XYZ file of C-alpha atoms in Angstrom:
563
model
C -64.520 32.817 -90.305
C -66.487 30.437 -89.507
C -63.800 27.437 -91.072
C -61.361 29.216 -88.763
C -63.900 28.308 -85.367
C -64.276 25.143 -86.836
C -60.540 24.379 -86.714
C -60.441 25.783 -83.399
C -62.626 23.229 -82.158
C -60.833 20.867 -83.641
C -57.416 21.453 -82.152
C -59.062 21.566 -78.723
C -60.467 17.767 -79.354
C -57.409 16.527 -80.462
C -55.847 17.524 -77.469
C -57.796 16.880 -74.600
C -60.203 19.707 -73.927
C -59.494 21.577 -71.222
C -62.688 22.004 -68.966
C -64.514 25.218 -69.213
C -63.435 26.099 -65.092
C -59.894 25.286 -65.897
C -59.249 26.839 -68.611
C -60.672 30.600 -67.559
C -58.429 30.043 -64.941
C -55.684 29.325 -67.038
C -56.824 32.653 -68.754
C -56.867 34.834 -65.506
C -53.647 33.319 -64.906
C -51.623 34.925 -67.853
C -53.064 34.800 -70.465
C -55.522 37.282 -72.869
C -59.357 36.244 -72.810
C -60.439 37.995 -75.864
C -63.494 36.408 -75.789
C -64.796 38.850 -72.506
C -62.774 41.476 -73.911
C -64.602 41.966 -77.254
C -67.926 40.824 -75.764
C -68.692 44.704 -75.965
C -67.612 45.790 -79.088
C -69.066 42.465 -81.157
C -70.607 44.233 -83.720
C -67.559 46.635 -84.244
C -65.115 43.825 -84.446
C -67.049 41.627 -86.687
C -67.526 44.726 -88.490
C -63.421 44.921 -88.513
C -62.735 41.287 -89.499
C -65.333 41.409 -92.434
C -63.739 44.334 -93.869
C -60.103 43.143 -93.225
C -60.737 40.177 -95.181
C -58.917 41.501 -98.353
C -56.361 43.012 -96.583
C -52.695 42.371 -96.713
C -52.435 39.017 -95.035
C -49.566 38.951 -91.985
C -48.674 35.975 -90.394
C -47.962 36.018 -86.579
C -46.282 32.837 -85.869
C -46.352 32.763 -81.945
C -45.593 28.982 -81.928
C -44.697 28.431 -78.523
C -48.103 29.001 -77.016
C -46.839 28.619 -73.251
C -44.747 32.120 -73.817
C -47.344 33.692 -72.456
C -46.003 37.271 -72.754
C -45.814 36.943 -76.657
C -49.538 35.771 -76.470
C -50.188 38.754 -74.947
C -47.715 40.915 -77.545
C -48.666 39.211 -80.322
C -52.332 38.849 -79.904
C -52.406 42.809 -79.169
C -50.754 43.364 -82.557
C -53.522 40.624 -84.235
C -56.580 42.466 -83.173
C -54.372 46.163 -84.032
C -53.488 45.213 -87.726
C -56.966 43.685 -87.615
C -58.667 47.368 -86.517
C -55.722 48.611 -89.614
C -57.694 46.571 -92.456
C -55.080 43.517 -92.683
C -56.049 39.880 -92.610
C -54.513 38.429 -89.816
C -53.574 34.667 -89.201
C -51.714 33.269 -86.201
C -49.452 30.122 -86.162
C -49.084 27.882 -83.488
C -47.138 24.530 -82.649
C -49.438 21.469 -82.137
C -46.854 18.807 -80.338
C -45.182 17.917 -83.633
C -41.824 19.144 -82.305
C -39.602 16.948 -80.219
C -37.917 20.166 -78.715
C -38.643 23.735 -78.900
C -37.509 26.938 -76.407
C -40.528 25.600 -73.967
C -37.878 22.859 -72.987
C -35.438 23.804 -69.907
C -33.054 21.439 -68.615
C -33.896 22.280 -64.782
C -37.554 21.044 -65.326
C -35.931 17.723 -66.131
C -34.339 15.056 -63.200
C -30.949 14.789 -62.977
C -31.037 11.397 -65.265
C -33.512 12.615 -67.298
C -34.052 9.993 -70.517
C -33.682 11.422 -74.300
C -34.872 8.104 -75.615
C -38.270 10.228 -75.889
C -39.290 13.707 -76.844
C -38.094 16.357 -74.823
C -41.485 18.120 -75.103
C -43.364 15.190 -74.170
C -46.171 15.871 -71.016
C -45.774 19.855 -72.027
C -47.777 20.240 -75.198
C -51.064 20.063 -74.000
C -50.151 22.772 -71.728
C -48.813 24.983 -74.077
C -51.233 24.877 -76.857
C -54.713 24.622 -75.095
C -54.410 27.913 -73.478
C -53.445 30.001 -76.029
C -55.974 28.151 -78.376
C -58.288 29.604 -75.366
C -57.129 33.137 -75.598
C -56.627 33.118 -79.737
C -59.765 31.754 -80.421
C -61.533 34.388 -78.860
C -60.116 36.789 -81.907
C -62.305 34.981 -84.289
C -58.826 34.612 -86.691
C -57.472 32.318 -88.443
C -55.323 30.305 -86.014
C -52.667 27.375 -88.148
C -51.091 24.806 -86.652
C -47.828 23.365 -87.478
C -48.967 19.789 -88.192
C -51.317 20.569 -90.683
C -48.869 21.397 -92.888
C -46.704 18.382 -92.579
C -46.949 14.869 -94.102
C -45.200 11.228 -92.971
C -42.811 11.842 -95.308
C -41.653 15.213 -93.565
C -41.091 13.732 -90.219
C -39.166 10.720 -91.139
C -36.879 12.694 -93.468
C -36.426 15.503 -90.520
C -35.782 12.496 -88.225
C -33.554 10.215 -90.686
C -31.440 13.482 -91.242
C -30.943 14.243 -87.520
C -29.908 11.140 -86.965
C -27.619 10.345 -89.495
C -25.670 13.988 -89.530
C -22.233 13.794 -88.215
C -22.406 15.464 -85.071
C -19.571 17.634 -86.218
C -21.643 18.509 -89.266
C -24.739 19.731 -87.248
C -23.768 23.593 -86.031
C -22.723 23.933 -90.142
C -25.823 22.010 -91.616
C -27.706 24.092 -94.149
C -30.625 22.504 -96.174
C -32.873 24.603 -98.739
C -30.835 27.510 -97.366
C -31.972 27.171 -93.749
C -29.463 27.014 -91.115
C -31.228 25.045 -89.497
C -27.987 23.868 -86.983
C -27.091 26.778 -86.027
C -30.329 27.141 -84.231
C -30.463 23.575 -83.558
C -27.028 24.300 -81.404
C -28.182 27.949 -80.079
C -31.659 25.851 -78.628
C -29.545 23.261 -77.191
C -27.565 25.294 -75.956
C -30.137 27.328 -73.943
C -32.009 24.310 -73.220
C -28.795 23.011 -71.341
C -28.119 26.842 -70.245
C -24.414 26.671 -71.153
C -21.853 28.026 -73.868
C -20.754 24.548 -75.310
C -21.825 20.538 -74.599
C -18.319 19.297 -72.890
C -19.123 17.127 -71.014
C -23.017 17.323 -70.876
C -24.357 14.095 -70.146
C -27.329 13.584 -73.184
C -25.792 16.734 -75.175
C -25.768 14.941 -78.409
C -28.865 13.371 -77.993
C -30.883 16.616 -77.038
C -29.055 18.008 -80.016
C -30.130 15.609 -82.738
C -34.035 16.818 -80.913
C -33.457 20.319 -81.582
C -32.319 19.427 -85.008
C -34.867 17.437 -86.228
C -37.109 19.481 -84.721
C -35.550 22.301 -86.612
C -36.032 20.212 -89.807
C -40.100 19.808 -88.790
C -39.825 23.140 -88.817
C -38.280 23.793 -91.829
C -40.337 21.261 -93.876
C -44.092 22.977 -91.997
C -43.304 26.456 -93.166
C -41.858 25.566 -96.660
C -45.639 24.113 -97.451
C -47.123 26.823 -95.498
C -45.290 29.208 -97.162
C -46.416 27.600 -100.749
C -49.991 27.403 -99.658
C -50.320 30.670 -98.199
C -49.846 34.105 -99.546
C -48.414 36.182 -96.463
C -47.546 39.831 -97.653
C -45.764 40.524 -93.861
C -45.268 38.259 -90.512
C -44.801 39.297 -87.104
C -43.248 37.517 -84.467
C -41.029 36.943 -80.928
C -37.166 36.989 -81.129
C -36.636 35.080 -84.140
C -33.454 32.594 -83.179
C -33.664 28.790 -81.244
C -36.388 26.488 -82.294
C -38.592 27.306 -83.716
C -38.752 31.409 -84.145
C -35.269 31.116 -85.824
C -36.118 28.472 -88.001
C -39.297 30.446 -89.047
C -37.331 33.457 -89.568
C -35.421 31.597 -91.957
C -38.049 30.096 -93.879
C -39.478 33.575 -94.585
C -36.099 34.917 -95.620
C -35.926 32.529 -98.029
C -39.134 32.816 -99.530
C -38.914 36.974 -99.425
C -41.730 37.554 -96.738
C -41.021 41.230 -94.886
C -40.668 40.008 -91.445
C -40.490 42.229 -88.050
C -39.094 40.231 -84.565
C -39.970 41.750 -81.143
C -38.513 41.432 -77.661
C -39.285 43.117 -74.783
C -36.937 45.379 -73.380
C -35.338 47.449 -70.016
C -37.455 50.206 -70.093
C -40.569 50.035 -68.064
C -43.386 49.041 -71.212
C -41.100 49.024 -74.008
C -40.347 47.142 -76.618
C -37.562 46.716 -79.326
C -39.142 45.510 -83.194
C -36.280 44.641 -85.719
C -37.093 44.462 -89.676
C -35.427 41.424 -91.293
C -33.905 39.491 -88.238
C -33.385 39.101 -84.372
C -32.398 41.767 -83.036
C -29.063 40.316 -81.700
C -27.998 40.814 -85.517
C -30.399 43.922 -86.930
C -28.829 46.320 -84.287
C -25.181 45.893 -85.412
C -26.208 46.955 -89.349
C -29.311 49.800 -88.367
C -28.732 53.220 -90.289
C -26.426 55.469 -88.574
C -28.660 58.154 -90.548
C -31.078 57.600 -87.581
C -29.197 58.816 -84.608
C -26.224 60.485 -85.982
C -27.607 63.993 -87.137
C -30.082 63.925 -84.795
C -30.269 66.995 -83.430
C -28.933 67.251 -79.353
C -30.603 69.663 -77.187
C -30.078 70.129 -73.471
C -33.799 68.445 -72.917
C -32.574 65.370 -74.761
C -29.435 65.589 -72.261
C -31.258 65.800 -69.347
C -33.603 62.970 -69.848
C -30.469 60.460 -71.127
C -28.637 61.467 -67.951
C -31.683 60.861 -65.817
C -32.643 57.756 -67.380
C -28.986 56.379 -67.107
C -28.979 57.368 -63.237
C -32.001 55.582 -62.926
C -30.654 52.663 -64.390
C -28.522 52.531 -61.008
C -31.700 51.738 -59.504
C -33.767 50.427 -61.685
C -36.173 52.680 -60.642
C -37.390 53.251 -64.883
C -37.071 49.410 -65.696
C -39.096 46.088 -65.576
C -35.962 44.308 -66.285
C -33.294 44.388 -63.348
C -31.013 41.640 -61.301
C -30.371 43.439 -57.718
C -33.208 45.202 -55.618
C -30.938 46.658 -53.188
C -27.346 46.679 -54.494
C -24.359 47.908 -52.930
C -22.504 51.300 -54.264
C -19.816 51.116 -51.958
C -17.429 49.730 -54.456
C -13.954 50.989 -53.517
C -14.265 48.453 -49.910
C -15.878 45.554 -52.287
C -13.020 45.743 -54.179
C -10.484 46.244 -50.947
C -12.284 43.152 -49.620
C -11.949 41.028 -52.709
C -8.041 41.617 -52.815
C -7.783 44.805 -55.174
C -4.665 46.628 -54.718
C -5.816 50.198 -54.664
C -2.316 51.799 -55.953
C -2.854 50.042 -59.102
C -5.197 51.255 -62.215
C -8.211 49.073 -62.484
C -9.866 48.305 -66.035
C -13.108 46.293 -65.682
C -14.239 43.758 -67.541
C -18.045 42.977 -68.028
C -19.091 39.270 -69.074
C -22.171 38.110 -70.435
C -24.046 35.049 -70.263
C -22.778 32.201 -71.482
C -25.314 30.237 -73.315
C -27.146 33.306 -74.707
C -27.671 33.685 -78.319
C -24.965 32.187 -79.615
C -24.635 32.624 -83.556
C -22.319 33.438 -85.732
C -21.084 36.722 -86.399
C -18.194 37.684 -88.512
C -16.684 40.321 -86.540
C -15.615 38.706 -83.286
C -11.872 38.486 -82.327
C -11.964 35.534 -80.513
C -14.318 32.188 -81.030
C -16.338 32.887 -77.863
C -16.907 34.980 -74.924
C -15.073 32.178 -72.664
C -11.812 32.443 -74.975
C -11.900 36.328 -75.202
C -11.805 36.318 -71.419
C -9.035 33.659 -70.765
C -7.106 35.871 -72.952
C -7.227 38.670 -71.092
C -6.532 37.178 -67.869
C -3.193 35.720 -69.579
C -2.621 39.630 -70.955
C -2.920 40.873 -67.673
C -0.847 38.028 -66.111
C 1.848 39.386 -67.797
C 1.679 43.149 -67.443
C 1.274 43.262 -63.427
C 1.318 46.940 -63.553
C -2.344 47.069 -64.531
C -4.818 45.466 -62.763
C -8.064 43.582 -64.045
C -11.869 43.543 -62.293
C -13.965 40.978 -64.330
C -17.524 41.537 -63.075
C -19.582 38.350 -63.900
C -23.071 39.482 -65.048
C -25.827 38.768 -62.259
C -27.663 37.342 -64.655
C -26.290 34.175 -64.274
C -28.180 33.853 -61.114
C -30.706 35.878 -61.296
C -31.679 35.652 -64.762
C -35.151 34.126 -66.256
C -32.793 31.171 -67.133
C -29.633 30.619 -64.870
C -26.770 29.850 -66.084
C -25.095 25.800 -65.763
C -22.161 27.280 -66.932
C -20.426 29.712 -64.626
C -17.823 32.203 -65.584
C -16.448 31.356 -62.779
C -16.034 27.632 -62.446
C -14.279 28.143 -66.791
C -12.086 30.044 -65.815
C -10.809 28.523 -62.835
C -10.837 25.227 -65.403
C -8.908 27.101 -68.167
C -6.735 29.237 -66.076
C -6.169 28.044 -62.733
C -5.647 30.435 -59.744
C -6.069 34.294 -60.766
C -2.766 36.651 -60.714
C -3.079 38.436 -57.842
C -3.879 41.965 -60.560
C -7.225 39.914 -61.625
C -10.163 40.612 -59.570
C -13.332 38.350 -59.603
C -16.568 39.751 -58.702
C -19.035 36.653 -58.772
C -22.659 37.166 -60.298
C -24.017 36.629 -56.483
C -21.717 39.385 -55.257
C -24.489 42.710 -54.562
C -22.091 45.212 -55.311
C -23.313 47.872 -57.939
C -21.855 47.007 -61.728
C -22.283 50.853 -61.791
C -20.522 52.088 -58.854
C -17.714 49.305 -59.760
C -17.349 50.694 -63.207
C -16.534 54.411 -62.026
C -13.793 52.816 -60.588
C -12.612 51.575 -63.640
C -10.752 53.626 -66.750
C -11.646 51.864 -69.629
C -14.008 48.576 -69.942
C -13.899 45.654 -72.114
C -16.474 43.937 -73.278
C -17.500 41.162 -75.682
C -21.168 41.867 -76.559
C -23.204 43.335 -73.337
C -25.632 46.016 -74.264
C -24.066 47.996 -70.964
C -21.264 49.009 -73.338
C -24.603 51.533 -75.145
C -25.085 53.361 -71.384
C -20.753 52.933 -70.321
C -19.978 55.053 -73.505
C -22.487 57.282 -72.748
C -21.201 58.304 -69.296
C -17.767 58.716 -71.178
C -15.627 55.699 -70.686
C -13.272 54.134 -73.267
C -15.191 50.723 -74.218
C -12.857 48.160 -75.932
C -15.405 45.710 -77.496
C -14.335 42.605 -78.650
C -17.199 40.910 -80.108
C -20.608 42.192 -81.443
C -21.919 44.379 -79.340
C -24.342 46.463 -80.447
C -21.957 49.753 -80.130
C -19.586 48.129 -82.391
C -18.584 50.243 -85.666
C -20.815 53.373 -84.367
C -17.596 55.491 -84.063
C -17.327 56.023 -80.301
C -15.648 52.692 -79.038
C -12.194 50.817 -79.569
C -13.758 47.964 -81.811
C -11.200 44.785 -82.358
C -11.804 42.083 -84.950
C -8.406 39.805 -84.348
C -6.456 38.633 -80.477
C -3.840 40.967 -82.238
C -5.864 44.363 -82.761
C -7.186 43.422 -79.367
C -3.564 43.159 -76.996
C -2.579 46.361 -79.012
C -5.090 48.247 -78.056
C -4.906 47.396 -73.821
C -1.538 48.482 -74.363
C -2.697 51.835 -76.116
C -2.134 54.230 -72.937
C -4.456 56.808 -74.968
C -7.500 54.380 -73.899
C -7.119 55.165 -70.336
C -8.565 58.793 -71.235
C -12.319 59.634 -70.951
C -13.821 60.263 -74.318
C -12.953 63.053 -76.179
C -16.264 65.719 -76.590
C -16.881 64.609 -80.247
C -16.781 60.623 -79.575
C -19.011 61.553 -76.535
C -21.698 63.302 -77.856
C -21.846 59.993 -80.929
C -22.147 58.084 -77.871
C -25.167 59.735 -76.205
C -27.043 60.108 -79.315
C -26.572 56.293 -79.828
C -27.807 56.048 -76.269
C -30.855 58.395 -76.770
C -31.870 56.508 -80.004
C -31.207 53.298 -78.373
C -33.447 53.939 -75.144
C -35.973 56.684 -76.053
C -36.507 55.565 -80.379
C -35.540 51.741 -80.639
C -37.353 51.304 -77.341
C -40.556 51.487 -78.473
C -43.458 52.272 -75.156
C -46.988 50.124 -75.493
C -48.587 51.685 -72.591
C -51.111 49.269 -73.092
C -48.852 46.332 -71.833
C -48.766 46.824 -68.044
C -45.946 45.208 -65.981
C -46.928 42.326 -63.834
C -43.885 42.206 -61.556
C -44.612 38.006 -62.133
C -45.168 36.056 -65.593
C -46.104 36.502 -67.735
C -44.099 40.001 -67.529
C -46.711 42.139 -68.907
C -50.707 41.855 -69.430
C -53.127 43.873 -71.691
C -54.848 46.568 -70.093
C -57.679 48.041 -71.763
C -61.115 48.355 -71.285
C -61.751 47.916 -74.924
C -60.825 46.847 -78.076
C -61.330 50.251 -79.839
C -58.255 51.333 -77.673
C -56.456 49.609 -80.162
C -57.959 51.678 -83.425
C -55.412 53.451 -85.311
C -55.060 57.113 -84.076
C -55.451 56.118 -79.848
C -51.590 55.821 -79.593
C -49.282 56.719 -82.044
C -46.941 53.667 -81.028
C -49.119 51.424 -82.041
C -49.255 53.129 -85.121
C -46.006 53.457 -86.149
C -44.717 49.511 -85.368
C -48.109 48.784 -87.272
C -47.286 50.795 -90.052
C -43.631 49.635 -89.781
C -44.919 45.844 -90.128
C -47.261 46.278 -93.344
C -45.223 48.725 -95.165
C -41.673 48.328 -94.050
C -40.752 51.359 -92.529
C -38.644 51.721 -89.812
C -40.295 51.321 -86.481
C -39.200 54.108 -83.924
C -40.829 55.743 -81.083
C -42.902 58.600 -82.155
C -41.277 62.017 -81.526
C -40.327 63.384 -78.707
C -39.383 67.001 -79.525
């Protein structure tokens, strides 16, 4: 333990220590000051790390210390597996990266150089105050750069450079894929779906990628050095987390990602791999014989009212929207004698992998062709709602669903309606006026089903193969079914009820509540809230318990029972 202060100290040298005043504030600010928060309970946490010592050994590799909401997240689940008997050590990123997700093209000027590193000026920042808040834990806290050598970095840099840049998104090495979360980090960084056109695309690409390679090279020798029975750790795609998540795959370390989801306090955990992938493959044995009883009913249908509102949520885009659809539409052009289908979009840049099931490339090619589809069957009319998101979201969007299509397509038929992601009208209350919605990977499609509407999903949503939605896999299958009349109906009782237990188990088990995570309403979007660390002993929530459990032993990690 005391090696592990000592390398603390050490960290905090090397990068400019940040003065006593400062950095409390930086704690107040966001994030966790463990330090005042086990002050009380010393001798019962000491007590805790002695006898966790022998203890499974799980890795929490935070990395980007500047997230300050999976400092918060992450060190809550260090100090409960700690109180659980495992031996805990946290990983974090000490300025060896040239990029990572901390790096956001708006932060930038408009002629912003890439002759340097993109995180350049931001390090310091990121890693001093969560040294601050970890080091209060008394773990073991790693750092990337201790596990690299010269040799690393000038092969990671030699190989980023020299890659044709057609080669990148494909490039595999020691069975990492480490460009296709080279792209998917460029990608966000730039907040688009592809680099046409982007002035310093390939250059911020060849960063991501030999940072990807850094990354690669740091967790292979950590990986060797350490035994780690289990690792924990935020979303698990860009640079680093995917990277990470890779290197663990490959070496057969359990690993659980996180994100934070709708629900007010809730959280989704995914064995194996982001969750973008893990909730296409979960069992169907978990929701499918559940058994449905009217209380389970009533608190889906009140949940997905509230959703409306956002009145249950921490995660929403509109705080006063409009439901008066019918006279948006009227005022956008819709012609009301004709049949509307809607079609929801998703943004752009976000989380683009691979998957094998998608009929079209990309989102921006699935909806082109449906515009042409519609172009030429002017009896049905079209109402593409553009996801607020793009606007509103953490990151907007530089690439506008918009602006594409008005690029690919030209002017609309008049039987295509575009509601823009500014537009306040309701999604919800536009919807009902729909008969049957297409989408290409939303998570609305979980909640749409649920109220009974035909979903046509063309890409890899996460209602895909479940049994209750028109699922395409080919721009054949797809223009077959929007000419399949029977999708116009409202789901049949059987396909209904598949879709509201997916829905329960998707918002009441996946969603996992931490009641100990309080929402902010600011960033970062949640804070710990307890008055001690005991609160965090096994038995005081059985949450806690059960994604504890579901870290060290594998299990599947579900909200505890409701009924």
């Amino acid at each position: 333990m005391h090696d592990a202060i000592e390398r603390l100290k050490e960290y905090l040298l090397r990068f400019a220590p940040v003065r006593r005043a400062v950095r409390d504030r930086v704690l107040r600010s966001g994030h966790t000051d463990w330090g005042t928060l086990l002050a009380p309970d010393a001798a019962y946490w000491q007590k805790a790390l002695c006898e966790a010592q022998d203890g499974p050994h799980v890795l929490i590799p935070t990395s980007v210390g500047s997230n300050m909401a999976a400092t918060t997240l992450e060190g809550t689940l260090a100090a409960a597996l700690t109180l659980r008997g495992c031996r805990v050590s946290l990983l974090l990123c000490d300025g060896v990266l040239d990029a990572c997700m901390a790096c956001q093209r708006e932060w930038y000027s408009a002629s912003f150089s890439t002759s340097r590193p993109l995180s350049r000026g931001s390090c310091r920042a990121c890693l001093a105050p969560a040294l601050a808040s970890y080091q209060g834990l008394g773990l073991s806290v790693l750092r990337y750069g201790e596990f690299l050598k010269t040799k690393d970095i000038i092969r990671a840099r030699d190989l980023a450079r020299d890659t044709p840049l057609g080669d990148i998104a494909s490039l595999h090495v020691n069975g990492v894929a480490v460009g296709e979360h080279a792209l998917a980090g460029t990608l966000r960084f730039f907040a688009r779906g592809d680099l046409n056109g982007e002035p310093g695309g390939e250059p911020v690409l060849r960063q991501f990628l030999q940072s990807a390679l850094t990354t690669s090279a740091a967790m292979e020798r950590l990986l060797v050095r350490e035994r780690i029975d289990a690792a924990v750790f935020n979303h698990g795609i860009y640079v680093p987390q995917g990277i990470v998540g890779e290197a663990l795959r490959a070496h057969g370390v359990p690993q659980v990602n996180w994100t934070a989801t709708y629900r007010r306090q809730t959280f989704v955990f995914s064995h194996g791999d982001t969750y973008h992938r893990t909730m296409l493959t979960d069992p169907p044995s978990q929701w499918r014989n559940m058994p449905w009883t009217e209380t389970r009913q009533r608190r889906l249908l009140d949940y997905l009212e509230s959703r409306r509102h956002g009145t249950g949520d921490w995660i929403w885009f509109f705080d006063r929207p409009n439901f008066a659809a019918a006279e948006a539409l009227r005022q956008l052009g819709a012609n009301p004698a004709l049949p509307c289908d809607g079609l929801l979009t998703s943004v752009v840049w976000d989380a683009v992998l691979h998957y094998e099931s998608n009929a079209f490339p990309n989102m921006l090619e699935w909806i082109v062709a449906t515009v042409h589809h519609y172009a030429e069957h002017p009896d049905r009319q079209l109402v593409i709602r553009v996801h607020p998101a793009e606007i509103r979201g953490t990151l907007p969007s530089r690439q506008r669903v918009d602006v594409e299509l008005a690029q690919r397509h030209g002017p609309l038929p008049q039987n295509v309606i575009l509601v823009p992601p500014e537009h306040p009208v309701s999604t919800y209350a536009l919807l009902e006026q729909c008969r049957r919605i297409l989408i290409y990977n939303t998570k609305m499609g979980v909640e749409l089903s649920a109220m009974g509407k035909q979903v046509v999903v063309a890409g890899e949503a996460w209602i895909r193969g479940k049994g209750f939605s028109i699922d395409v896999d080919s721009p054949k299958s797809y223009a077959k079914a929007l000419l399949d009349d029977a999708v116009d109906a409202p789901l049949d009782e059987a396909r209904l009820l598949l879709a509201r237990k997916y829905a329960y188990h998707f918002f009441f088990e996946r969603m996992v509540e931490l009641p100990m995570l309080r929402p902010t309403g600011g960033d970062p979007q949640f804070r710990l809230d307890i008055d001690s660390v005991r609160r965090l002993a096994p038995g005081q929530n059985a949450n806690l318990d059960l994604v504890c459990q579901g870290i060290v032993e594998g299990t599947p990690i579900l909200a505890a029972p409701d009924e």
